[in-house]
JSON list of C-alpha atoms in Angstrom, two decimals:
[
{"chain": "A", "resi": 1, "resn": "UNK", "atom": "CA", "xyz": [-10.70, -1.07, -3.44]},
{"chain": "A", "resi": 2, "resn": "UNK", "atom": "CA", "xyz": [-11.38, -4.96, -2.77]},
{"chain": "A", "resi": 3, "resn": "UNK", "atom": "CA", "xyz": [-11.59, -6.48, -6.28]},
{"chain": "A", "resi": 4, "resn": "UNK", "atom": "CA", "xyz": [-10.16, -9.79, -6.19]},
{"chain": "A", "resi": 5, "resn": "UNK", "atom": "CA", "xyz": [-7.38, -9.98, -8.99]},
{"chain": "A", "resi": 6, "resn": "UNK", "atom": "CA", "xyz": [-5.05, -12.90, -9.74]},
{"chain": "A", "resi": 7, "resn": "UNK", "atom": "CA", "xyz": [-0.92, -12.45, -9.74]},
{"chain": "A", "resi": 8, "resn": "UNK", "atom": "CA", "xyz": [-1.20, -11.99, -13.35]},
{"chain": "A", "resi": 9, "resn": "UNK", "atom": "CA", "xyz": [-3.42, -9.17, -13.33]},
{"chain": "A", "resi": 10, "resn": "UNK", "atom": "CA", "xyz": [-1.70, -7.62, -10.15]},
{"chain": "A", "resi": 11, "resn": "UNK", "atom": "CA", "xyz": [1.68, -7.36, -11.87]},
{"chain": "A", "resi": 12, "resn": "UNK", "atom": "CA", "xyz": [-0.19, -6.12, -15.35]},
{"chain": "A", "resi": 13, "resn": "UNK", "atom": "CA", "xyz": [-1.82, -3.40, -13.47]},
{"chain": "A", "resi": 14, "resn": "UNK", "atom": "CA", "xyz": [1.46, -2.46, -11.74]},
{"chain": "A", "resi": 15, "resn": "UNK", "atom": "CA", "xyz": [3.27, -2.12, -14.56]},
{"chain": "A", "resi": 16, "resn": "UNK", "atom": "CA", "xyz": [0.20, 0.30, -16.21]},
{"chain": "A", "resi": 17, "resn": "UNK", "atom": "CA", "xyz": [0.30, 2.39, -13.18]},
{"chain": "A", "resi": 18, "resn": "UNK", "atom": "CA", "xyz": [4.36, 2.85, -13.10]},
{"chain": "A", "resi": 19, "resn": "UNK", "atom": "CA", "xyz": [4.21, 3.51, -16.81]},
{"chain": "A", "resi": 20, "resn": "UNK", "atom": "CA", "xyz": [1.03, 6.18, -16.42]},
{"chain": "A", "resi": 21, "resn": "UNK", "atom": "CA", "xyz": [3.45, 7.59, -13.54]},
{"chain": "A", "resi": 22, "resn": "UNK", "atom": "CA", "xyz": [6.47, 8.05, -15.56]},
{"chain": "A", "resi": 23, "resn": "UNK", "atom": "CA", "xyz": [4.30, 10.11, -17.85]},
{"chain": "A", "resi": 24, "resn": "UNK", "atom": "CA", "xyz": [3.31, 12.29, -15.23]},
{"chain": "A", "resi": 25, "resn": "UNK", "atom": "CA", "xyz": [-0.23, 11.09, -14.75]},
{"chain": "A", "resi": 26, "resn": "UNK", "atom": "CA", "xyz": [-1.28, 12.25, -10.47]},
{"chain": "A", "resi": 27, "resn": "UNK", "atom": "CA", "xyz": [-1.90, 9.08, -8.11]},
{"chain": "A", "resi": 28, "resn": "UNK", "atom": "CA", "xyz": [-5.47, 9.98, -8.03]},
{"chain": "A", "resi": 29, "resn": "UNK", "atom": "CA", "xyz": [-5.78, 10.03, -11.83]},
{"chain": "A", "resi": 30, "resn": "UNK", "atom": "CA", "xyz": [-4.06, 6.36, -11.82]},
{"chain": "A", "resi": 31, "resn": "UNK", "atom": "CA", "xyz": [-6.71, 5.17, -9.28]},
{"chain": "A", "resi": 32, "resn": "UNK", "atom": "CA", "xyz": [-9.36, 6.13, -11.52]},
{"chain": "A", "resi": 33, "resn": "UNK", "atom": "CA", "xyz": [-8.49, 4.26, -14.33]},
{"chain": "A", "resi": 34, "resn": "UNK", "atom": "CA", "xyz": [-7.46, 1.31, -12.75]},
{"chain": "A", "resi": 35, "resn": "UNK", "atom": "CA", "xyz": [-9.65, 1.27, -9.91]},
{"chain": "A", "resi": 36, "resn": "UNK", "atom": "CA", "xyz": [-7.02, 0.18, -7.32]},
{"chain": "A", "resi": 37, "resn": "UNK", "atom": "CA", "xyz": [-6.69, 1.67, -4.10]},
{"chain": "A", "resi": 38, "resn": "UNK", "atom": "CA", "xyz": [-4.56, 5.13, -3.99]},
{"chain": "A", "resi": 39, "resn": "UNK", "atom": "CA", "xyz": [-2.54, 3.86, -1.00]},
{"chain": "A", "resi": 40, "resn": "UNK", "atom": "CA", "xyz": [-0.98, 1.15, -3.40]},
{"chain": "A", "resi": 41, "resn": "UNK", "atom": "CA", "xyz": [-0.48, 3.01, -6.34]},
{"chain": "A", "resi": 42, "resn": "UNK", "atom": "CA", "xyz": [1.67, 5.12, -3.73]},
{"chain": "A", "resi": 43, "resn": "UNK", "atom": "CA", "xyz": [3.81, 1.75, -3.33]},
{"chain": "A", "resi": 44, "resn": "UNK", "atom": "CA", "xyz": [4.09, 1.23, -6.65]},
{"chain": "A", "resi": 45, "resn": "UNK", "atom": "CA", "xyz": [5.14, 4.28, -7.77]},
{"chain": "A", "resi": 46, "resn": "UNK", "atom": "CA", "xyz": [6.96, 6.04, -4.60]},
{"chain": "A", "resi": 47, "resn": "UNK", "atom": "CA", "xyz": [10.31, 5.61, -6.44]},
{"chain": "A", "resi": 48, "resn": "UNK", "atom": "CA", "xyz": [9.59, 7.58, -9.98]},
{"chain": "A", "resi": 49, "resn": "UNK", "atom": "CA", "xyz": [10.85, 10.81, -9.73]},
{"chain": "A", "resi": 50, "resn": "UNK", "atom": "CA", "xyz": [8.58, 13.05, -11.65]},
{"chain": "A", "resi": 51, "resn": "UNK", "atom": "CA", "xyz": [10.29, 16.51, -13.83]},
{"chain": "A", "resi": 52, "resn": "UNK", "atom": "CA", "xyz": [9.91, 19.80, -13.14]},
{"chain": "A", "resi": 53, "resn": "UNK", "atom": "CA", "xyz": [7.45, 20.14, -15.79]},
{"chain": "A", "resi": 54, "resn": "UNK", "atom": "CA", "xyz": [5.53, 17.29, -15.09]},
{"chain": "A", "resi": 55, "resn": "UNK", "atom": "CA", "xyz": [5.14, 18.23, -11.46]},
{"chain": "A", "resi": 56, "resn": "UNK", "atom": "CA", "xyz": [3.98, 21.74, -12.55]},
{"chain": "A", "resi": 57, "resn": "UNK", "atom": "CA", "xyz": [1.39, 20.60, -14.52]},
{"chain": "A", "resi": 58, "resn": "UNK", "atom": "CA", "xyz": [-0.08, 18.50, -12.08]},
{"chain": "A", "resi": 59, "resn": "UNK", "atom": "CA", "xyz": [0.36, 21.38, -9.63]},
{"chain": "A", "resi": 60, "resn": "UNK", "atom": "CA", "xyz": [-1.72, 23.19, -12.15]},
{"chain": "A", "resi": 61, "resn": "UNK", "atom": "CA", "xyz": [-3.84, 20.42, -12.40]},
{"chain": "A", "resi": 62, "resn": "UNK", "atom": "CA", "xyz": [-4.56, 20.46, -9.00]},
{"chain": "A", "resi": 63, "resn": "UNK", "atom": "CA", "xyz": [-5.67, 24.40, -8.88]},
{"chain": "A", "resi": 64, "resn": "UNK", "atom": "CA", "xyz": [-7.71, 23.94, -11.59]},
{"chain": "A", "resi": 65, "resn": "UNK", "atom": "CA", "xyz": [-9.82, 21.34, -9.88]},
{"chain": "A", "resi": 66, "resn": "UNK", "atom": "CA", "xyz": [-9.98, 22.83, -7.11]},
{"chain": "A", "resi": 67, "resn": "UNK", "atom": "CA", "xyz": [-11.74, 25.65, -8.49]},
{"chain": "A", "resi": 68, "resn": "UNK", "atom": "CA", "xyz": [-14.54, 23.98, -10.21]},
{"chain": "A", "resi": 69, "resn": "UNK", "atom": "CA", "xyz": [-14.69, 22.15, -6.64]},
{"chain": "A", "resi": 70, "resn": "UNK", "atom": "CA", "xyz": [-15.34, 25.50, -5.23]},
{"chain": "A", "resi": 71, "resn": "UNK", "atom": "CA", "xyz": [-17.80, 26.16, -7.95]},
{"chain": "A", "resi": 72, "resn": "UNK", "atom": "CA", "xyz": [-19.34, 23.34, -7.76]},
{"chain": "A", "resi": 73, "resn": "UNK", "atom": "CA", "xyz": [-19.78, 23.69, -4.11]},
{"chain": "A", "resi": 74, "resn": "UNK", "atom": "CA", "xyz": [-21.14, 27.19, -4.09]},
{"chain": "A", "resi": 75, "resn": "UNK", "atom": "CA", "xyz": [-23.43, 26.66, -6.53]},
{"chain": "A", "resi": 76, "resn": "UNK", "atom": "CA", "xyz": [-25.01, 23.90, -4.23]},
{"chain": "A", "resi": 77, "resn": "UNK", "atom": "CA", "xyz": [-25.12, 25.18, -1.47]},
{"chain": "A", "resi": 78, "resn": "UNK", "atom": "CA", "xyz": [-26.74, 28.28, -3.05]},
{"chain": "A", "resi": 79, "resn": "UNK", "atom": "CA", "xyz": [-29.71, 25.89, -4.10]},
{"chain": "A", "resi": 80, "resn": "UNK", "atom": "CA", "xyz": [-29.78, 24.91, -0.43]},
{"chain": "A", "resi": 81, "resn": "UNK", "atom": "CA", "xyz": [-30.29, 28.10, 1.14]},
{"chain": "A", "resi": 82, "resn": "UNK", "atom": "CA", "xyz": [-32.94, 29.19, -2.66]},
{"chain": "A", "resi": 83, "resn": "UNK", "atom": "CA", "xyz": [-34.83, 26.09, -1.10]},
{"chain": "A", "resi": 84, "resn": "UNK", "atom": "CA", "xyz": [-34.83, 26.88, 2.22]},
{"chain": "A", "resi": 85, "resn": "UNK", "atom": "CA", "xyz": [-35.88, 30.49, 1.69]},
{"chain": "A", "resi": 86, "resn": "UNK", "atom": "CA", "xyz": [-38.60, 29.38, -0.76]},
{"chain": "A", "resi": 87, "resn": "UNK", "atom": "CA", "xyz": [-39.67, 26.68, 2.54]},
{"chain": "A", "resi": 88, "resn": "UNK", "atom": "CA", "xyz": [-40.14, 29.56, 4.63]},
{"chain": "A", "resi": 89, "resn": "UNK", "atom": "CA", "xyz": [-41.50, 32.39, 2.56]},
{"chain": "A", "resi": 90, "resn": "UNK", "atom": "CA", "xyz": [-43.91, 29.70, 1.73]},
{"chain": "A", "resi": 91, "resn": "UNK", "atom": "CA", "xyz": [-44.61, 28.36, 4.87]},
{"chain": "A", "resi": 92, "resn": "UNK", "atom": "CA", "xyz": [-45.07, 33.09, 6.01]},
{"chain": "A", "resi": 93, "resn": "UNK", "atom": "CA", "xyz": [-47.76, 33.61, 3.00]},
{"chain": "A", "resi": 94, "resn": "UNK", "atom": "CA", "xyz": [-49.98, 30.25, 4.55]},
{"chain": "A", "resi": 95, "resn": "UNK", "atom": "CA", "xyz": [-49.28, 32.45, 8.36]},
{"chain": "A", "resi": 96, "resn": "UNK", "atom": "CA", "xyz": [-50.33, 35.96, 6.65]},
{"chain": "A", "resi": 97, "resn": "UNK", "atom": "CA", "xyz": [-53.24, 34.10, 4.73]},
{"chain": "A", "resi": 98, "resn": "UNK", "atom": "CA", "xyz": [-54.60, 32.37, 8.30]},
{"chain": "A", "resi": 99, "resn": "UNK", "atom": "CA", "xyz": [-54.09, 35.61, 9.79]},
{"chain": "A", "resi": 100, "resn": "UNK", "atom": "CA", "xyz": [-56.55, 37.67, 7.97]},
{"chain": "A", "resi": 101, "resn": "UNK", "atom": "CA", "xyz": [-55.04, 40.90, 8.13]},
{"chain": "A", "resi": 102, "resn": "UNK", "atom": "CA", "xyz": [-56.95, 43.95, 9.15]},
{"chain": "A", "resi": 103, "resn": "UNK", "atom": "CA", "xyz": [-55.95, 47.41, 9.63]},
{"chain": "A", "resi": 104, "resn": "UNK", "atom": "CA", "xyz": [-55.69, 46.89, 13.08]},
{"chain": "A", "resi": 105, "resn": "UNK", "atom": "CA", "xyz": [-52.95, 44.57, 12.06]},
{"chain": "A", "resi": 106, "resn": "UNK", "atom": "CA", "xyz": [-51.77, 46.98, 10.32]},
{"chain": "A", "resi": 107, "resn": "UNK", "atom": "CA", "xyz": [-51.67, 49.44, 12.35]},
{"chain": "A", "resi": 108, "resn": "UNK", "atom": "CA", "xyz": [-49.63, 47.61, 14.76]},
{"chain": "A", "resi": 109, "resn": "UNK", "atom": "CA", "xyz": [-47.30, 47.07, 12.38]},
{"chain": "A", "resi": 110, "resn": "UNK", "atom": "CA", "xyz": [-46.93, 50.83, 11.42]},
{"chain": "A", "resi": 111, "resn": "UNK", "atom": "CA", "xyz": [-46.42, 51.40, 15.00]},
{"chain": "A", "resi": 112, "resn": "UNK", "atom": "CA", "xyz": [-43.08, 48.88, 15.42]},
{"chain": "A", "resi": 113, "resn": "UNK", "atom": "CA", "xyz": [-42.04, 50.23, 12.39]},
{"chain": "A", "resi": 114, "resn": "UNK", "atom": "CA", "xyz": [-42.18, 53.85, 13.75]},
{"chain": "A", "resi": 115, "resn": "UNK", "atom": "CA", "xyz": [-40.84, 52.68, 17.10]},
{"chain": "A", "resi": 116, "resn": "UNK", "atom": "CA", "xyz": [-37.36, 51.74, 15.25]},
{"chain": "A", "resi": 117, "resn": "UNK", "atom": "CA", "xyz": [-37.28, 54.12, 12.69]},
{"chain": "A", "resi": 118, "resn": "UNK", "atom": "CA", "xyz": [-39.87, 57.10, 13.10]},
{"chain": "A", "resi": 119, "resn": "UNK", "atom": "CA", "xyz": [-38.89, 60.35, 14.50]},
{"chain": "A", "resi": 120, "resn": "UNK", "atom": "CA", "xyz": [-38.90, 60.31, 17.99]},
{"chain": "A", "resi": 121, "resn": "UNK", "atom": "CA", "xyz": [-38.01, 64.36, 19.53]},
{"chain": "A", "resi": 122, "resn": "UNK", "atom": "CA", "xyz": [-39.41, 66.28, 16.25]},
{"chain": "A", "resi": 123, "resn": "UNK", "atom": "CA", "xyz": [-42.88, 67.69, 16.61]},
{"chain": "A", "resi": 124, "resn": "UNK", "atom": "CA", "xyz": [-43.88, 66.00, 13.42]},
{"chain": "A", "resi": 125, "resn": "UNK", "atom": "CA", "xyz": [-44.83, 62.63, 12.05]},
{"chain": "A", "resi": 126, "resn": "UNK", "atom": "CA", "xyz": [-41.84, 61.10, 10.05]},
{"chain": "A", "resi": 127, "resn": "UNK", "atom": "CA", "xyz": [-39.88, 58.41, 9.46]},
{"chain": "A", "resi": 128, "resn": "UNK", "atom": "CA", "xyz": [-36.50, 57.49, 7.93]},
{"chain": "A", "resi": 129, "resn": "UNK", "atom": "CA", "xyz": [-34.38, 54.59, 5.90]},
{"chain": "A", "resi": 130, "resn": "UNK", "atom": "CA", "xyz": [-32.44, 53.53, 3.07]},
{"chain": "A", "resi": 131, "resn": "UNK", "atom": "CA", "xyz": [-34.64, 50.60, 1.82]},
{"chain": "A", "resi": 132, "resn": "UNK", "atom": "CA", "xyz": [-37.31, 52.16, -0.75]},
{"chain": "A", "resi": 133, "resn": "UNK", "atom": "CA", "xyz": [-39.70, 48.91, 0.50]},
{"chain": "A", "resi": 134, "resn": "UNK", "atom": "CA", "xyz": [-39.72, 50.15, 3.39]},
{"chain": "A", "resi": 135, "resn": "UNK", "atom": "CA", "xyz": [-40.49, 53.68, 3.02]},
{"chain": "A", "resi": 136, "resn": "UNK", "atom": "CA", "xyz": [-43.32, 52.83, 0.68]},
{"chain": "A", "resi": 137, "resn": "UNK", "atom": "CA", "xyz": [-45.16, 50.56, 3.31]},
{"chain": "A", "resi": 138, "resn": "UNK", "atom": "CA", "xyz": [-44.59, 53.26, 5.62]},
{"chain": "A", "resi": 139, "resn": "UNK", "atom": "CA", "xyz": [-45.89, 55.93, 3.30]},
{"chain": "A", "resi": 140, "resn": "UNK", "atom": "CA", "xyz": [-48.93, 53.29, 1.83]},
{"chain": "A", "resi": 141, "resn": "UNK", "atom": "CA", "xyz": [-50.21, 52.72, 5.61]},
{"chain": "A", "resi": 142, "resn": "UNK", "atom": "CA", "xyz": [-50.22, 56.19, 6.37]},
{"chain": "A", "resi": 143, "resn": "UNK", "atom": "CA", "xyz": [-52.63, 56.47, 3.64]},
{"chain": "A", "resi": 144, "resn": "UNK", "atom": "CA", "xyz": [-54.21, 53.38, 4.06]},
{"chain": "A", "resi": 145, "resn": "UNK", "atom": "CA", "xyz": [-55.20, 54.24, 7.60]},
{"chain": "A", "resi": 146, "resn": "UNK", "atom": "CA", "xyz": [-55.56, 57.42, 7.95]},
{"chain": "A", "resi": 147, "resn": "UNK", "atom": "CA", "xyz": [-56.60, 59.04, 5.12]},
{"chain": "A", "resi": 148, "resn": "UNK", "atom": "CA", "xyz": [-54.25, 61.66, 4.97]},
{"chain": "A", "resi": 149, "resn": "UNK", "atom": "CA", "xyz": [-53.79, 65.00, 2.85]},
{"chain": "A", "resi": 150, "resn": "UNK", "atom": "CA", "xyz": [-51.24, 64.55, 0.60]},
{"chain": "A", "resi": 151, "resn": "UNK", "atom": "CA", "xyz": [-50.23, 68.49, 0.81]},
{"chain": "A", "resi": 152, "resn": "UNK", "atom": "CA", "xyz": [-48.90, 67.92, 4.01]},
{"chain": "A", "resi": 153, "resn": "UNK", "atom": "CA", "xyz": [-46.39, 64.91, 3.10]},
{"chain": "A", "resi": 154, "resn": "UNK", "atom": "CA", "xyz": [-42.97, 65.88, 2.85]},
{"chain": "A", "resi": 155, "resn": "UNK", "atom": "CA", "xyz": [-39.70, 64.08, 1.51]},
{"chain": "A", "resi": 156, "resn": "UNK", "atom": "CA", "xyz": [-36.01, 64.92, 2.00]},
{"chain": "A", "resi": 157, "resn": "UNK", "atom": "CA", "xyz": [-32.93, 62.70, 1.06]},
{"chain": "A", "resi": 158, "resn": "UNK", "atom": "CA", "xyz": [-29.81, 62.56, 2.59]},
{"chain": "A", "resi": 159, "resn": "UNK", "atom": "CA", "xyz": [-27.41, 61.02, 0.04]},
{"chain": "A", "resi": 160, "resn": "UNK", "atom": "CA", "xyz": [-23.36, 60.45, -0.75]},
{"chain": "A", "resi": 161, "resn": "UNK", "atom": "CA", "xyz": [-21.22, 62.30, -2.38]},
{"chain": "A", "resi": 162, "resn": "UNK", "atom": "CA", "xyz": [-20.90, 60.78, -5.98]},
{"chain": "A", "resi": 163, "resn": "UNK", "atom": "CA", "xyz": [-24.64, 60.50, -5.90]},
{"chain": "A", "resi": 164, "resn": "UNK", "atom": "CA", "xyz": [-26.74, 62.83, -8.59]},
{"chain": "A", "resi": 165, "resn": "UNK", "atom": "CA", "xyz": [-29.53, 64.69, -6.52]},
{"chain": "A", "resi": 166, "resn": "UNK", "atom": "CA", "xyz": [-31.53, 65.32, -9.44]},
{"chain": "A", "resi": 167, "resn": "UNK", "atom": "CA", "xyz": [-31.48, 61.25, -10.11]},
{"chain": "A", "resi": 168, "resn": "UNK", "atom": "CA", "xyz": [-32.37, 60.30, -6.28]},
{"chain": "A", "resi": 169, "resn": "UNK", "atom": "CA", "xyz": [-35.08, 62.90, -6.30]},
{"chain": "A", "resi": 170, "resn": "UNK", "atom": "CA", "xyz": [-36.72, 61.12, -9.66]},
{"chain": "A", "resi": 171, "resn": "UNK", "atom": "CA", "xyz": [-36.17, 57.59, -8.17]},
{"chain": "A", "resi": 172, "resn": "UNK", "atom": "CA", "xyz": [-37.83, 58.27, -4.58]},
{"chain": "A", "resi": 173, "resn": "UNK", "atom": "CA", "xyz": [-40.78, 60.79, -6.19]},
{"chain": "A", "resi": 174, "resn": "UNK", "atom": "CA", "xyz": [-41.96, 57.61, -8.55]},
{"chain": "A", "resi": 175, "resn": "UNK", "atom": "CA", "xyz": [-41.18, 55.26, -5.73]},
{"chain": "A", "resi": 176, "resn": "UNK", "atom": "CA", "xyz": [-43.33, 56.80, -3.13]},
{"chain": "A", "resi": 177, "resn": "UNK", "atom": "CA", "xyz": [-45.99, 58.56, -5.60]},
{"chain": "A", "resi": 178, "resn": "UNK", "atom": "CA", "xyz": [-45.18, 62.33, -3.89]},
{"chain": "A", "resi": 179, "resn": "UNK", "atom": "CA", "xyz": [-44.87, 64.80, -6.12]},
{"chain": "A", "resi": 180, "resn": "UNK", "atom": "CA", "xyz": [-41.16, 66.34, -6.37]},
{"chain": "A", "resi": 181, "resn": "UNK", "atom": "CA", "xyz": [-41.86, 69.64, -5.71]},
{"chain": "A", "resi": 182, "resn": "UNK", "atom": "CA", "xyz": [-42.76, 68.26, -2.15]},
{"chain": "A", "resi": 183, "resn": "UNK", "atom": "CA", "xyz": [-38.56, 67.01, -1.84]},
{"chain": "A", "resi": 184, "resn": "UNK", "atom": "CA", "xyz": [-36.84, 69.20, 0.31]},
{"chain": "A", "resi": 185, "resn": "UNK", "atom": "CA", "xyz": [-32.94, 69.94, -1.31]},
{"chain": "A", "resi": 186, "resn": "UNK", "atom": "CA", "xyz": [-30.99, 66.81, -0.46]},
{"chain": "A", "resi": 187, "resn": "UNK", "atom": "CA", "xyz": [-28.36, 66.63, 1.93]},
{"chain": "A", "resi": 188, "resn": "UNK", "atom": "CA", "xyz": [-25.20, 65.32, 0.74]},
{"chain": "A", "resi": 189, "resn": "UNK", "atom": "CA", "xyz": [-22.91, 63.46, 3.32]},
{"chain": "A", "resi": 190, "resn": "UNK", "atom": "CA", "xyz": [-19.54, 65.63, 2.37]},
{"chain": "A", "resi": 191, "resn": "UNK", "atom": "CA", "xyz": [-17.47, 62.90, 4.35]},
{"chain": "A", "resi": 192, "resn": "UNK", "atom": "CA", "xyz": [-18.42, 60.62, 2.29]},
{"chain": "A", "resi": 193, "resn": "UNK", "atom": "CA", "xyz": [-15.79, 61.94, -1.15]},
{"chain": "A", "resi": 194, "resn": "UNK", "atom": "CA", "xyz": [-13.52, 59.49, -2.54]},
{"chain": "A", "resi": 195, "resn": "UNK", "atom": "CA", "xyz": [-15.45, 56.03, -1.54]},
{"chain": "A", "resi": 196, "resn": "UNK", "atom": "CA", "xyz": [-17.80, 54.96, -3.55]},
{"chain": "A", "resi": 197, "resn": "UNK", "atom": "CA", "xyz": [-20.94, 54.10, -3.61]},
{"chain": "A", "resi": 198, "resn": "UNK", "atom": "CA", "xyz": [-21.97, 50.52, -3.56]},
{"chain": "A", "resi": 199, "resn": "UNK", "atom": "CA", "xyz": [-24.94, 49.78, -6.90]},
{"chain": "A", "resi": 200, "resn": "UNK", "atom": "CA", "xyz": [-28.31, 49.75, -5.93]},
{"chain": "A", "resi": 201, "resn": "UNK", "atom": "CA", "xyz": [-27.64, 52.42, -3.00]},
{"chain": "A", "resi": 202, "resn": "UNK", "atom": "CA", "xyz": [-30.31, 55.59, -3.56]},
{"chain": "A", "resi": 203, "resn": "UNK", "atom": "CA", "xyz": [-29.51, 57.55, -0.43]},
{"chain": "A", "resi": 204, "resn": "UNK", "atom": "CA", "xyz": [-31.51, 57.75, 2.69]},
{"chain": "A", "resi": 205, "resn": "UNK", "atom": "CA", "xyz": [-34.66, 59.11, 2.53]},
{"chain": "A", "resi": 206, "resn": "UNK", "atom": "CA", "xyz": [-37.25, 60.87, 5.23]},
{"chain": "A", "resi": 207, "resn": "UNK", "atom": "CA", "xyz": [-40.96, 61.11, 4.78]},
{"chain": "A", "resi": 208, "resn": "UNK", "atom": "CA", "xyz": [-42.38, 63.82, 6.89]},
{"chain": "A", "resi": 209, "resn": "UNK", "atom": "CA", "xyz": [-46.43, 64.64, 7.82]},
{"chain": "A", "resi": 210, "resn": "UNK", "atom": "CA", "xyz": [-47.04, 67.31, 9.67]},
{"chain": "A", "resi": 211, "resn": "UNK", "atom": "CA", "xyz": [-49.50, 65.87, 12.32]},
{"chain": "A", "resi": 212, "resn": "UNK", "atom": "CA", "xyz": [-48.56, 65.30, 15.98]},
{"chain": "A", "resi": 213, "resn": "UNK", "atom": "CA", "xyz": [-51.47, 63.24, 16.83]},
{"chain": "A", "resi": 214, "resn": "UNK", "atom": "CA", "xyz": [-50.46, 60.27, 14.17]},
{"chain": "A", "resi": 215, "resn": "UNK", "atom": "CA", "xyz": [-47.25, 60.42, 16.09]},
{"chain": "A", "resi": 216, "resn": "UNK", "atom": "CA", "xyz": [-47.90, 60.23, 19.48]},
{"chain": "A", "resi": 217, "resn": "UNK", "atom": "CA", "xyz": [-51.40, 57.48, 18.53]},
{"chain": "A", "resi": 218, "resn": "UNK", "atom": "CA", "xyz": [-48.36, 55.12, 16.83]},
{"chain": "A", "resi": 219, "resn": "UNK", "atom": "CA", "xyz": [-46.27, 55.68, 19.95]},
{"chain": "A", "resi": 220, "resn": "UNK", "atom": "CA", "xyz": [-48.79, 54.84, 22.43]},
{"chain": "A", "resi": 221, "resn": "UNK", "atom": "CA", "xyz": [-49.92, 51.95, 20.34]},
{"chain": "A", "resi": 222, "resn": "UNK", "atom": "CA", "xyz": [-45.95, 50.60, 20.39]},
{"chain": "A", "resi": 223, "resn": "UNK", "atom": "CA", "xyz": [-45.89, 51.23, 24.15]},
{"chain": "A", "resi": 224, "resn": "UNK", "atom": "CA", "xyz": [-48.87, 49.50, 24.57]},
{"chain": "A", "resi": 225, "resn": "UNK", "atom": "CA", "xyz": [-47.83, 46.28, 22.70]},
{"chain": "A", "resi": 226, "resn": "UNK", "atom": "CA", "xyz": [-44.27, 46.15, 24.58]},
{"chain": "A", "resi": 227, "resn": "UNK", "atom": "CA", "xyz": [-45.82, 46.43, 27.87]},
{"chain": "A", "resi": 228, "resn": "UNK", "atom": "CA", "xyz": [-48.17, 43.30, 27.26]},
{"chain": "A", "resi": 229, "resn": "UNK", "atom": "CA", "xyz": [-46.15, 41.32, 26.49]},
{"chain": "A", "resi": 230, "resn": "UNK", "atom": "CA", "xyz": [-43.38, 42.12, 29.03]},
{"chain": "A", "resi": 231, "resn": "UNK", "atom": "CA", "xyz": [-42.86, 38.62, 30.72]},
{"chain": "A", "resi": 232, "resn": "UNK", "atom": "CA", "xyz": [-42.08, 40.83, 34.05]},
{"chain": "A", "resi": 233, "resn": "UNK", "atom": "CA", "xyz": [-45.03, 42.46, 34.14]},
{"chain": "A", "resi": 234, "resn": "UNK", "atom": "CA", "xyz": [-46.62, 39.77, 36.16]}
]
């Protein structure tokens, strides 16, 4: 603080802030309502002895702001990161727009999904995760690019112990649009008995199409893509 104050109002103000001590007010509190510096409130006061129940209270005191601190804080910087997400999902929908996509894009992209997640030794076409986004694009490009026979598509779900087949079955069949009778009976993770399961979970699920040739056309198409643009490759 560097208010200029005469002797007159230096003592009055001293005298406030020993008498707001005494009643247990915290230094800080003092500083606000007189606006003098904390360091010589401090001097003024370094000689009251607070009680037991005074210093409790502004122990208490002292939690409580603390908290709303925290609060306070986390609800910022949750607005920070709301505003940075919104920056770049903004800034991704004006890249996708320029971009045009095609089913060749597509197509590329149903091939790095398939090289993380697809099936890799079985003889069919299939792929496997736990986010029901994911599975759908999967499931939507197959159809959207190679005009598939839905006969042939088949679903199997590999879920936790304290999870209701029956339940994960409905949820996947709407999610996906394949009919239930094309589930296979769910595999339940027998480890898994006494945890629980965290909300939102619905189990793992694999979508299986019996053709080879989608396969081993996504593979090659992966393969492709990761050998063009190996910086090595000269």
């Amino acid at each position: 603080m560097s208010l200029v104050r005469s002797k007159d109002e230096y003592v009055r103000l001293k005298r406030i802030a020993r008498k707001l001590r005494r009643q247990g007010e915290s230094v800080r509190s003092i500083e606000s309502n007189l606006k003098v510096a904390r360091s010589t409130i401090s001097i003024w006061t370094k000689d009251i002895k607070l009680t037991h129940k005074q210093l409790n209270k502004l122990e208490a005191n002292r939690k409580q702001a603390l908290k709303i601190a925290v609060k306070r804080a986390s609800i910022v910087n949750r607005q920070i990161k709301q505003s940075r997400l919104k920056a770049i999902n903004d800034s991704v929908r004006l890249f996708i727009d320029d971009i045009k996509l095609n089913k060749s894009h597509l197509e590329i992209f149903l091939a790095a999904l398939y090289l993380g997640e697809g099936f890799k030794s079985s003889g069919r076409t299939g792929f496997c995760n736990s986010n029901p986004k994911t599975v759908k694009a999967f499931v939507d490009m197959l159809r959207n690019l190679y005009n598939i026979d839905e006969s042939k598509l088949r679903a199997g779900i590999y879920a936790r112990f304290d999870q209701k087949p029956k339940k994960l079955i409905n949820f996947w069949s709407k999610a996906l649009n394949i009919p239930k009778n094309q589930f296979h009976k769910t595999q339940v993770d027998l480890r898994t008995s006494g945890s629980a399961t965290y909300k939102g979970y619905k189990g793992v699920c694999a979508v299986y199409y019996n053709d080879t040739q989608i396969k081993r056309r996504l593979m090659a198409i992966a393969n492709e893509v990761m050998t063009r643009t190996d910086s090595s490759a000269g």
